[in-house]
mmCIF file of C-alpha atoms and ligand atoms in Angstrom:
data_model
loop_
_atom_site.group_PDB
_atom_site.id
_atom_site.type_symbol
_atom_site.label_atom_id
_atom_site.label_comp_id
_atom_site.label_asym_id
_atom_site.label_seq_id
_atom_site.Cartn_x
_atom_site.Cartn_y
_atom_site.Cartn_z
ATOM 1 C CA MET A 1 110.373 148.350 97.700
ATOM 2 C CA ARG A 2 106.707 149.077 98.462
ATOM 3 C CA LEU A 3 104.358 146.391 99.768
ATOM 4 C CA LEU A 4 101.415 146.228 97.352
ATOM 5 C CA TYR A 5 99.464 143.236 98.554
ATOM 6 C CA GLU A 6 99.787 140.229 100.847
ATOM 7 C CA GLY A 7 97.739 137.198 99.846
ATOM 8 C CA LYS A 8 97.389 133.697 101.251
ATOM 9 C CA ALA A 9 100.463 132.278 99.534
ATOM 10 C CA LYS A 10 102.372 135.261 98.173
ATOM 11 C CA ILE A 11 103.450 138.836 98.863
ATOM 12 C CA LEU A 12 103.672 141.414 96.080
ATOM 13 C CA TYR A 13 106.092 144.360 96.175
ATOM 14 C CA ASP A 14 106.297 147.280 93.773
ATOM 15 C CA VAL A 15 109.956 147.742 92.794
ATOM 16 C CA GLY A 16 109.429 150.594 90.311
ATOM 17 C CA ASP A 17 109.860 150.739 86.516
ATOM 18 C CA ASN A 18 106.513 148.945 86.102
ATOM 19 C CA LYS A 19 107.957 145.853 87.805
ATOM 20 C CA CYS A 20 106.951 143.868 90.887
ATOM 21 C CA LEU A 21 108.592 141.250 93.058
ATOM 22 C CA VAL A 22 106.517 138.201 93.999
ATOM 23 C CA TYR A 23 107.591 136.510 97.249
ATOM 24 C CA PHE A 24 106.356 132.919 97.674
ATOM 25 C CA LYS A 25 105.419 132.060 101.281
ATOM 26 C CA ASP A 26 105.204 128.632 102.938
ATOM 27 C CA THR A 27 101.528 129.018 103.878
ATOM 28 C CA ALA A 28 99.071 126.426 102.602
ATOM 29 C CA THR A 29 95.328 127.081 102.695
ATOM 30 C CA ALA A 30 92.306 125.155 101.453
ATOM 31 C CA PHE A 31 88.505 125.177 101.635
ATOM 32 C CA ASP A 32 88.184 128.955 101.656
ATOM 33 C CA ALA A 33 91.151 129.206 104.060
ATOM 34 C CA THR A 34 89.330 127.243 106.778
ATOM 35 C CA LYS A 35 92.244 124.772 106.627
ATOM 36 C CA LYS A 36 95.658 126.398 107.079
ATOM 37 C CA ALA A 37 99.212 125.281 107.715
ATOM 38 C CA ILE A 38 102.816 126.299 107.312
ATOM 39 C CA VAL A 39 104.506 123.841 104.977
ATOM 40 C CA GLU A 40 108.214 124.459 105.069
ATOM 41 C CA GLY A 41 109.762 124.641 101.614
ATOM 42 C CA LYS A 42 106.514 125.029 99.651
ATOM 43 C CA GLY A 43 107.313 128.612 98.604
ATOM 44 C CA VAL A 44 110.672 127.636 97.127
ATOM 45 C CA LEU A 45 109.133 124.755 95.155
ATOM 46 C CA ASN A 46 106.213 126.833 93.843
ATOM 47 C CA ASN A 47 108.512 129.669 92.778
ATOM 48 C CA THR A 48 110.796 127.220 90.959
ATOM 49 C CA ILE A 49 107.955 125.298 89.267
ATOM 50 C CA SER A 50 106.061 128.488 88.351
ATOM 51 C CA SER A 51 109.189 130.018 86.842
ATOM 52 C CA ILE A 52 109.780 126.940 84.658
ATOM 53 C CA LEU A 53 106.149 126.953 83.465
ATOM 54 C CA PHE A 54 105.964 130.706 82.795
ATOM 55 C CA LYS A 55 109.235 130.461 80.832
ATOM 56 C CA LEU A 56 107.782 127.601 78.799
ATOM 57 C CA LEU A 57 104.621 129.611 78.017
ATOM 58 C CA GLU A 58 106.685 132.650 77.006
ATOM 59 C CA GLU A 59 108.762 130.457 74.674
ATOM 60 C CA LYS A 60 105.539 129.218 73.092
ATOM 61 C CA GLY A 61 104.327 132.772 72.459
ATOM 62 C CA ILE A 62 101.943 133.244 75.409
ATOM 63 C CA LYS A 63 102.187 136.659 77.019
ATOM 64 C CA THR A 64 102.745 136.414 80.805
ATOM 65 C CA HIS A 65 103.857 138.776 83.567
ATOM 66 C CA PHE A 66 107.029 136.715 84.135
ATOM 67 C CA ILE A 67 110.432 138.378 83.767
ATOM 68 C CA LYS A 68 112.778 136.102 85.744
ATOM 69 C CA ARG A 69 113.294 134.105 88.899
ATOM 70 C CA VAL A 70 115.571 136.218 91.082
ATOM 71 C CA SER A 71 116.000 134.028 94.163
ATOM 72 C CA ASP A 72 114.710 130.837 95.795
ATOM 73 C CA ARG A 73 111.469 132.509 96.804
ATOM 74 C CA GLU A 74 111.259 135.529 94.531
ATOM 75 C CA MET A 75 110.155 136.135 90.979
ATOM 76 C CA LEU A 76 110.378 139.442 89.098
ATOM 77 C CA VAL A 77 107.244 140.222 87.081
ATOM 78 C CA TRP A 78 105.695 143.057 85.087
ATOM 79 C CA LYS A 79 103.191 145.106 87.021
ATOM 80 C CA ALA A 80 99.675 144.207 85.881
ATOM 81 C CA LYS A 81 96.131 145.211 86.738
ATOM 82 C CA ARG A 82 94.695 141.878 87.809
ATOM 83 C CA LEU A 83 91.188 140.958 86.639
ATOM 84 C CA ASP A 84 88.826 139.671 89.363
ATOM 85 C CA LEU A 85 88.552 136.370 87.587
ATOM 86 C CA GLU A 86 89.743 132.808 88.088
ATOM 87 C CA VAL A 87 89.789 130.862 84.845
ATOM 88 C CA VAL A 88 89.707 127.102 85.377
ATOM 89 C CA VAL A 89 90.493 124.687 82.552
ATOM 90 C CA ARG A 90 89.639 121.012 82.991
ATOM 91 C CA ASN A 91 90.613 117.885 81.062
ATOM 92 C CA ILE A 92 89.446 115.314 83.600
ATOM 93 C CA ALA A 93 86.619 115.560 86.135
ATOM 94 C CA ALA A 94 87.736 116.356 89.691
ATOM 95 C CA GLY A 95 87.082 118.723 92.596
ATOM 96 C CA SER A 96 84.174 121.138 92.446
ATOM 97 C CA LEU A 97 83.064 119.913 88.986
ATOM 98 C CA CYS A 98 82.312 116.450 90.403
ATOM 99 C CA LYS A 99 80.443 117.953 93.361
ATOM 100 C CA ARG A 100 78.432 120.347 91.195
ATOM 101 C CA LEU A 101 77.507 118.046 88.315
ATOM 102 C CA GLY A 102 77.755 114.591 89.871
ATOM 103 C CA LEU A 103 80.561 113.364 87.598
ATOM 104 C CA LYS A 104 82.905 110.619 88.741
ATOM 105 C CA GLU A 105 86.435 111.745 89.593
ATOM 106 C CA GLY A 106 88.825 110.678 86.826
ATOM 107 C CA GLU A 107 86.218 110.764 84.037
ATOM 108 C CA LYS A 108 87.819 112.153 80.866
ATOM 109 C CA LEU A 109 85.913 115.165 79.552
ATOM 110 C CA ARG A 110 84.781 115.117 75.901
ATOM 111 C CA GLU A 111 86.812 118.269 75.340
ATOM 112 C CA PRO A 112 88.625 120.762 77.585
ATOM 113 C CA LEU A 113 86.166 122.750 79.674
ATOM 114 C CA VAL A 114 86.736 126.425 80.528
ATOM 115 C CA GLU A 115 84.965 127.808 83.609
ATOM 116 C CA PHE A 116 84.953 131.269 85.176
ATOM 117 C CA PHE A 117 84.877 132.104 88.882
ATOM 118 C CA TYR A 118 84.441 135.590 90.340
ATOM 119 C CA LYS A 119 87.526 136.307 92.467
ATOM 120 C CA LYS A 120 85.856 137.768 95.526
ATOM 121 C CA ASP A 121 86.744 136.311 98.949
ATOM 122 C CA GLU A 122 83.628 137.614 100.709
ATOM 123 C CA LEU A 123 81.439 135.826 98.121
ATOM 124 C CA HIS A 124 83.604 132.669 98.242
ATOM 125 C CA ASP A 125 84.614 132.910 94.553
ATOM 126 C CA PRO A 126 81.317 131.858 92.903
ATOM 127 C CA LEU A 127 81.069 130.227 89.466
ATOM 128 C CA ILE A 128 79.910 132.849 86.956
ATOM 129 C CA CYS A 129 78.975 132.882 83.279
ATOM 130 C CA GLN A 130 80.082 135.290 80.571
ATOM 131 C CA GLU A 131 77.021 137.516 80.957
ATOM 132 C CA HIS A 132 77.989 138.039 84.626
ATOM 133 C CA ILE A 133 81.504 138.957 83.523
ATOM 134 C CA PHE A 134 80.142 141.644 81.160
ATOM 135 C CA MET A 135 77.595 142.847 83.737
ATOM 136 C CA LEU A 136 80.259 143.188 86.442
ATOM 137 C CA GLY A 137 82.558 144.989 84.000
ATOM 138 C CA ILE A 138 85.397 142.494 84.587
ATOM 139 C CA ALA A 139 86.094 142.117 80.870
ATOM 140 C CA ASP A 140 84.457 143.071 77.587
ATOM 141 C CA LYS A 141 83.512 140.667 74.795
ATOM 142 C CA LYS A 142 86.794 140.986 72.937
ATOM 143 C CA THR A 143 88.950 140.533 76.071
ATOM 144 C CA LEU A 144 86.916 137.539 77.253
ATOM 145 C CA SER A 145 87.232 135.848 73.906
ATOM 146 C CA GLN A 146 91.004 136.429 74.075
ATOM 147 C CA ILE A 147 91.047 135.004 77.626
ATOM 148 C CA ARG A 148 89.183 131.875 76.520
ATOM 149 C CA LYS A 149 91.479 131.367 73.531
ATOM 150 C CA THR A 150 94.625 131.874 75.625
ATOM 151 C CA ALA A 151 93.379 129.541 78.388
ATOM 152 C CA LYS A 152 92.825 126.768 75.816
ATOM 153 C CA LYS A 153 96.252 127.373 74.254
ATOM 154 C CA VAL A 154 97.904 127.272 77.692
ATOM 155 C CA ASN A 155 96.079 124.007 78.384
ATOM 156 C CA HIS A 156 97.380 122.516 75.146
ATOM 157 C CA ILE A 157 100.972 123.557 75.916
ATOM 158 C CA LEU A 158 100.936 122.463 79.560
ATOM 159 C CA LYS A 159 99.087 119.196 78.938
ATOM 160 C CA ASN A 160 101.658 118.129 76.322
ATOM 161 C CA PHE A 161 104.584 119.296 78.447
ATOM 162 C CA PHE A 162 103.386 117.433 81.553
ATOM 163 C CA ARG A 163 102.533 114.320 79.526
ATOM 164 C CA ALA A 164 106.097 114.262 78.179
ATOM 165 C CA HIS A 165 107.224 114.188 81.824
ATOM 166 C CA CYS A 166 104.813 111.416 82.875
ATOM 167 C CA LEU A 167 102.295 113.727 84.538
ATOM 168 C CA LEU A 168 98.586 114.037 83.801
ATOM 169 C CA LEU A 169 97.212 117.598 83.841
ATOM 170 C CA VAL A 170 93.727 117.102 85.300
ATOM 171 C CA ASP A 171 92.783 120.783 85.709
ATOM 172 C CA PHE A 172 94.286 124.142 86.596
ATOM 173 C CA LYS A 173 93.463 127.744 87.384
ATOM 174 C CA LEU A 174 94.786 130.812 85.570
ATOM 175 C CA GLU A 175 94.563 134.483 86.384
ATOM 176 C CA PHE A 176 94.845 137.283 83.871
ATOM 177 C CA GLY A 177 95.951 140.902 84.089
ATOM 178 C CA ILE A 178 96.448 143.923 81.886
ATOM 179 C CA LEU A 179 100.075 145.034 81.453
ATOM 180 C CA PRO A 180 101.067 148.741 81.382
ATOM 181 C CA ASP A 181 101.061 148.638 77.552
ATOM 182 C CA GLY A 182 97.397 147.530 77.617
ATOM 183 C CA SER A 183 98.021 143.927 76.588
ATOM 184 C CA LEU A 184 96.491 140.868 78.242
ATOM 185 C CA ALA A 185 98.843 138.549 80.151
ATOM 186 C CA VAL A 186 98.719 135.417 82.281
ATOM 187 C CA VAL A 187 99.636 136.467 85.839
ATOM 188 C CA ASP A 188 99.831 135.015 89.382
ATOM 189 C CA GLU A 189 101.410 131.531 89.573
ATOM 190 C CA ILE A 190 101.191 128.126 87.896
ATOM 191 C CA SER A 191 102.181 125.465 90.404
ATOM 192 C CA PRO A 192 100.892 122.317 92.131
ATOM 193 C CA ASP A 193 98.886 124.747 94.318
ATOM 194 C CA THR A 194 96.888 125.745 91.240
ATOM 195 C CA CYS A 195 97.055 122.607 89.050
ATOM 196 C CA ARG A 196 95.864 119.052 89.661
ATOM 197 C CA LEU A 197 98.671 116.743 88.561
ATOM 198 C CA TRP A 198 98.531 112.949 88.685
ATOM 199 C CA ASP A 199 101.340 110.486 88.067
ATOM 200 C CA ILE A 200 100.469 109.007 84.645
ATOM 201 C CA LYS A 201 101.541 105.486 85.595
ATOM 202 C CA THR A 202 100.231 105.171 89.149
ATOM 203 C CA GLY A 203 97.501 107.827 89.248
ATOM 204 C CA GLU A 204 99.024 109.174 92.461
ATOM 205 C CA LYS A 205 98.002 112.764 93.256
ATOM 206 C CA LEU A 206 101.045 115.032 93.490
ATOM 207 C CA ASP A 207 99.291 118.403 93.960
ATOM 208 C CA LYS A 208 97.490 120.394 96.649
ATOM 209 C CA ASP A 209 94.821 117.707 97.015
ATOM 210 C CA ARG A 210 97.448 115.989 99.231
ATOM 211 C CA PHE A 211 96.953 118.882 101.671
ATOM 212 C CA ARG A 212 93.212 119.299 101.098
ATOM 213 C CA PHE A 213 92.430 115.642 101.822
ATOM 214 C CA ASP A 214 95.476 114.527 103.877
ATOM 215 C CA LEU A 215 96.686 112.203 101.114
ATOM 216 C CA GLY A 216 100.379 112.373 101.975
ATOM 217 C CA ASP A 217 103.283 114.713 102.408
ATOM 218 C CA LEU A 218 102.775 117.870 100.329
ATOM 219 C CA ILE A 219 106.462 118.620 99.851
ATOM 220 C CA GLU A 220 107.153 115.081 98.654
ATOM 221 C CA GLY A 221 104.465 115.488 95.965
ATOM 222 C CA TYR A 222 105.686 118.925 94.830
ATOM 223 C CA LYS A 223 109.313 117.691 94.787
ATOM 224 C CA ARG A 224 108.290 114.797 92.551
ATOM 225 C CA VAL A 225 106.557 117.248 90.179
ATOM 226 C CA LEU A 226 109.729 119.360 89.994
ATOM 227 C CA GLU A 227 111.988 116.321 89.506
ATOM 228 C CA LYS A 228 109.765 115.033 86.713
ATOM 229 C CA ILE A 229 109.564 118.318 84.803
ATOM 230 C CA GLN A 230 113.333 118.731 85.099
ATOM 231 C CA SER A 231 114.054 115.199 83.832
HETATM 232 N N1 UDP B 1 92.069 126.384 92.029
HETATM 233 C C1 UDP B 1 92.969 127.337 92.486
HETATM 234 N N2 UDP B 1 92.509 128.326 93.309
HETATM 235 C C2 UDP B 1 91.215 128.423 93.691
HETATM 236 C C3 UDP B 1 90.306 127.459 93.225
HETATM 237 C C4 UDP B 1 90.760 126.449 92.396
HETATM 238 O O1 UDP B 1 94.145 127.290 92.142
HETATM 239 O O2 UDP B 1 90.873 129.369 94.423
HETATM 240 C C5 UDP B 1 92.537 125.297 91.143
HETATM 241 C C6 UDP B 1 92.552 123.945 91.838
HETATM 242 O O3 UDP B 1 93.801 123.680 92.422
HETATM 243 C C7 UDP B 1 92.261 122.994 90.704
HETATM 244 C C8 UDP B 1 91.395 123.820 89.743
HETATM 245 O O4 UDP B 1 91.636 125.169 90.067
HETATM 246 O O5 UDP B 1 93.464 122.643 90.042
HETATM 247 C C9 UDP B 1 89.917 123.503 89.857
HETATM 248 O O6 UDP B 1 89.520 123.634 91.185
HETATM 249 P P1 UDP B 1 88.037 123.275 91.653
HETATM 250 O O7 UDP B 1 87.075 124.190 91.002
HETATM 251 O O8 UDP B 1 87.824 121.814 91.439
HETATM 252 O O9 UDP B 1 87.997 123.659 93.166
HETATM 253 P P2 UDP B 1 88.512 122.875 94.459
HETATM 254 O O10 UDP B 1 87.588 121.724 94.648
HETATM 255 O O11 UDP B 1 89.915 122.489 94.168
HETATM 256 O O12 UDP B 1 88.440 123.944 95.504
#
């Protein structure tokens, strides 16, 4: 097993045969990693939730890097060349959208909004437009249009799935990669670290905003997400 990359929340190992092992850590970071903590049990919950969501997407015909969950903290995935792009899809105004455009948190958007951020730590992941994406050579026209279409499809699938389990999908971030066969796939993770999820009935925030803004126990929120999607 060869260490490929250690990020803020995960470690990636090359295990050969075009496959990688993703190890989910207990580290929580926010605000450009200026806020950090070890949250015991977060890795196990994110691996479990991510595995359920990737499996759901695969069943609905979305190509992802997911192969299977192999242990509490580990997921086996196809090796992919990750694009330096964070694709955010929003249904309801929250977070940086409110700050940037002066919208009120909780305002329903007319239609789902897709935004692109340049994944570059030293630049603090700036918001970019499609011309920047072409200029930087991150993706060509055809790939970007496929990314946009897939992101909207994923939103449709996840929004309906969460709604059926009494959760409101406010927004989320996706990452994309190119698999060894040249096809585009959703990679990274899909978890309460990367999605804003509110309890439909009470409006309670059950995602990483609990950590960002000290709104309550993080593990309790993530456990409630898992319980709901398993019910
Ligand atoms: N997000 C993420 N990683 C990032 C930035 C954002 O997973 O590096 C997710 C975040 O959890 C939220 C959505 O993308 O579900 C939109 O985040 P936003 O742009 O509002 O940024 P924030 O204010 O959360 O930093």
